[in-house]
Amino acid sequence: ATDGHVLAAYQIPGNFITTAGIIPRTLVENALKITGKNEELRLKVTTGKNAPINTAAGLKDVPSYTLAGLSASGIDGRFPDWRRILPRHAPSGMGGHFDPQYIGRVSAAVKLLGRKSGIFTLAQDGQNNAALCSVGSDANFLAVIMPLRSEFDTLPTVPAWAMEHCTPEVENEAA
């Protein structure tokens, strides 16, 4: 799922029939209201001649979806190629600027995976590149957070005033 700022994906191992389509957000939200957020939901996808919709160009086959007893037609359109925003280089550790709400969205997704803390690892390759997020050794989960543009372009450092009156042991630990 993505909102243009944060993307989270989870690969469910197994052999599944794949279909291209966009599931309406309202269908998922309404199903969660009925069943509760921690319930497992089964999605039924109907394709082909059983799911035609009227478009300006005439009838078109668009998948329909059933979730928790609710049904909706898929959104007419093609989901963007989300894989093209994935970082192509190994993270360098260079810092960037992120909206804390975006980080909170990834933490919420991690909790949906059953992790109590919502803690994840975030790594980036420079301030203008997306950050890659992972959860431990779970290779099935990934998230990407887009950075914000900022007037600040320096990496954070501990200011000298904070180190004043610091004992040598603390000074060495800070280095």
Short mmCIF file of C-alpha atoms in Angstrom, two decimals:
data_model
loop_
_atom_site.label_atom_id
_atom_site.label_comp_id
_atom_site.label_asym_id
_atom_site.label_seq_id
_atom_site.Cartn_x
_atom_site.Cartn_y
_atom_site.Cartn_z
CA ALA A 1 0.00 0.00 0.00
CA THR A 2 1.19 3.51 -0.67
CA ASP A 3 0.03 7.08 -0.26
CA GLY A 4 2.80 8.64 -2.34
CA HIS A 5 5.00 9.35 0.70
CA VAL A 6 5.24 5.93 2.35
CA LEU A 7 5.09 2.51 0.76
CA ALA A 8 4.78 -0.77 2.65
CA ALA A 9 4.72 -4.20 1.05
CA TYR A 10 4.54 -7.71 2.43
CA GLN A 11 5.07 -10.85 0.39
CA ILE A 12 2.89 -13.73 1.53
CA PRO A 13 4.67 -16.96 0.62
CA GLY A 14 2.64 -19.38 -1.49
CA ASN A 15 1.21 -19.92 -4.94
CA PHE A 16 -1.49 -17.37 -5.69
CA ILE A 17 -3.30 -16.31 -8.80
CA THR A 18 -2.33 -12.73 -9.50
CA THR A 19 -4.50 -10.07 -11.05
CA ALA A 20 -3.92 -6.41 -11.71
CA GLY A 21 -6.31 -4.07 -10.02
CA ILE A 22 -6.76 -1.42 -7.38
CA ILE A 23 -8.78 -2.36 -4.31
CA PRO A 24 -10.95 0.55 -3.13
CA ARG A 25 -9.69 1.96 0.16
CA THR A 26 -13.25 2.36 1.44
CA LEU A 27 -13.83 -1.40 1.05
CA VAL A 28 -10.86 -2.18 3.30
CA GLU A 29 -11.79 0.52 5.83
CA ASN A 30 -15.42 -0.66 6.06
CA ALA A 31 -14.38 -4.32 6.35
CA LEU A 32 -12.05 -3.41 9.23
CA LYS A 33 -14.86 -1.54 10.98
CA ILE A 34 -17.01 -4.68 10.83
CA THR A 35 -14.39 -7.28 11.74
CA GLY A 36 -11.90 -5.40 13.87
CA LYS A 37 -8.35 -4.52 12.96
CA ASN A 38 -6.74 -7.74 14.19
CA GLU A 39 -8.93 -10.19 12.31
CA GLU A 40 -7.66 -12.14 9.32
CA LEU A 41 -9.64 -11.18 6.22
CA ARG A 42 -10.03 -13.24 3.07
CA LEU A 43 -10.24 -11.30 -0.17
CA LYS A 44 -12.30 -12.77 -3.01
CA VAL A 45 -11.41 -11.45 -6.45
CA THR A 46 -13.83 -11.83 -9.37
CA THR A 47 -12.47 -11.17 -12.84
CA GLY A 48 -13.52 -11.53 -16.44
CA LYS A 49 -17.04 -11.24 -17.77
CA ASN A 50 -18.48 -11.51 -14.28
CA ALA A 51 -17.14 -8.08 -13.39
CA PRO A 52 -17.77 -5.61 -16.25
CA ILE A 53 -18.14 -1.92 -15.50
CA ASN A 54 -19.28 0.96 -17.68
CA THR A 55 -16.56 3.37 -18.74
CA ALA A 56 -16.58 6.26 -21.19
CA ALA A 57 -15.19 3.84 -23.78
CA GLY A 58 -17.87 1.19 -23.10
CA LEU A 59 -17.79 -1.99 -21.01
CA LYS A 60 -14.46 -2.95 -19.54
CA ASP A 61 -13.45 -5.93 -17.41
CA VAL A 62 -12.33 -4.68 -14.00
CA PRO A 63 -11.97 -7.02 -11.04
CA SER A 64 -14.52 -6.84 -8.25
CA TYR A 65 -13.59 -7.54 -4.67
CA THR A 66 -15.43 -9.10 -1.72
CA LEU A 67 -14.06 -8.62 1.78
CA ALA A 68 -15.89 -9.48 5.03
CA GLY A 69 -19.16 -9.84 3.10
CA LEU A 70 -18.83 -6.41 1.47
CA SER A 71 -18.35 -6.08 -2.29
CA ALA A 72 -17.02 -3.33 -4.51
CA SER A 73 -15.81 -2.91 -8.06
CA GLY A 74 -12.15 -2.32 -8.50
CA ILE A 75 -10.96 1.17 -9.30
CA ASP A 76 -10.56 1.63 -13.04
CA GLY A 77 -6.91 2.25 -13.65
CA ARG A 78 -3.49 0.75 -13.32
CA PHE A 79 -1.64 0.76 -10.02
CA PRO A 80 1.66 2.66 -10.37
CA ASP A 81 4.86 0.68 -10.75
CA TRP A 82 5.81 0.86 -7.08
CA ARG A 83 9.04 -1.04 -7.59
CA ARG A 84 10.67 1.85 -9.45
CA ILE A 85 10.95 3.91 -6.22
CA LEU A 86 12.85 1.18 -4.36
CA PRO A 87 16.42 2.20 -3.48
CA ARG A 88 18.90 0.75 -5.98
CA HIS A 89 22.04 1.20 -3.87
CA ALA A 90 23.05 -0.13 -0.48
CA PRO A 91 22.33 2.41 2.25
CA SER A 92 25.34 4.62 2.98
CA GLY A 93 24.12 5.88 6.34
CA MET A 94 23.90 9.47 5.12
CA GLY A 95 21.12 11.28 6.94
CA GLY A 96 17.94 12.79 5.60
CA HIS A 97 14.82 14.63 6.68
CA PHE A 98 11.60 12.72 7.38
CA ASP A 99 8.12 13.60 8.52
CA PRO A 100 7.59 11.86 11.88
CA GLN A 101 4.06 10.94 10.78
CA TYR A 102 5.52 8.92 7.90
CA ILE A 103 7.76 7.06 10.32
CA GLY A 104 4.70 6.43 12.49
CA ARG A 105 2.87 4.90 9.51
CA VAL A 106 5.65 2.35 9.03
CA SER A 107 5.63 1.60 12.76
CA ALA A 108 1.85 1.01 12.58
CA ALA A 109 2.37 -1.38 9.63
CA VAL A 110 4.99 -3.28 11.63
CA LYS A 111 2.52 -3.64 14.51
CA LEU A 112 -0.06 -5.04 12.07
CA LEU A 113 2.47 -7.81 11.38
CA GLY A 114 2.12 -8.84 15.02
CA ARG A 115 5.20 -7.07 16.38
CA LYS A 116 4.26 -5.43 19.70
CA SER A 117 6.81 -2.64 19.61
CA GLY A 118 6.52 -1.38 16.03
CA ILE A 119 10.31 -1.00 15.94
CA PHE A 120 12.00 -1.20 12.54
CA THR A 121 15.36 -0.39 10.96
CA LEU A 122 15.61 2.64 8.69
CA ALA A 123 18.61 3.15 6.38
CA GLN A 124 19.21 5.74 3.69
CA ASP A 125 21.62 6.59 0.88
CA GLY A 126 21.79 10.37 1.04
CA GLN A 127 19.30 13.09 1.87
CA ASN A 128 17.53 13.05 -1.51
CA ASN A 129 16.93 9.31 -1.66
CA ALA A 130 14.16 7.22 -0.15
CA ALA A 131 14.85 5.39 3.09
CA LEU A 132 14.54 1.61 3.14
CA CYS A 133 12.89 0.08 6.20
CA SER A 134 13.05 -3.52 7.39
CA VAL A 135 11.98 -5.59 10.38
CA GLY A 136 14.74 -7.82 11.69
CA SER A 137 15.33 -10.81 9.46
CA ASP A 138 11.79 -10.79 7.97
CA ALA A 139 12.66 -10.74 4.26
CA ASN A 140 8.95 -10.63 3.33
CA PHE A 141 8.45 -7.05 4.61
CA LEU A 142 9.77 -3.84 3.19
CA ALA A 143 8.83 -0.21 3.49
CA VAL A 144 10.10 2.92 1.81
CA ILE A 145 9.78 6.45 3.17
CA MET A 146 10.30 9.43 0.89
CA PRO A 147 12.48 12.20 2.37
CA LEU A 148 11.43 15.82 2.74
CA ARG A 149 13.28 18.74 1.22
CA SER A 150 14.85 20.92 3.88
CA GLU A 151 16.91 24.08 4.13
CA PHE A 152 19.29 22.18 6.43
CA ASP A 153 21.95 20.22 4.58
CA THR A 154 24.42 19.38 7.34
CA LEU A 155 24.58 16.24 9.40
CA PRO A 156 23.76 16.59 13.10
CA THR A 157 26.63 16.95 15.55
CA VAL A 158 26.75 17.34 19.31
CA PRO A 159 27.14 21.09 19.99
CA ALA A 160 30.10 22.19 22.09
CA TRP A 161 27.85 23.61 24.84
CA ALA A 162 26.39 20.15 25.43
CA MET A 163 29.85 18.73 26.07
CA GLU A 164 30.82 21.42 28.62
CA HIS A 165 31.57 20.11 32.09
CA CYS A 166 31.63 16.60 30.68
CA THR A 167 33.76 14.06 32.53
CA PRO A 168 36.47 12.32 30.47
CA GLU A 169 34.61 8.98 30.58
CA VAL A 170 31.48 10.53 29.10
CA GLU A 171 33.53 12.42 26.52
CA ASN A 172 35.18 9.17 25.39
CA GLU A 173 31.83 7.39 25.18
CA ALA A 174 30.44 10.18 22.98
CA ALA A 175 33.31 9.77 20.49
#
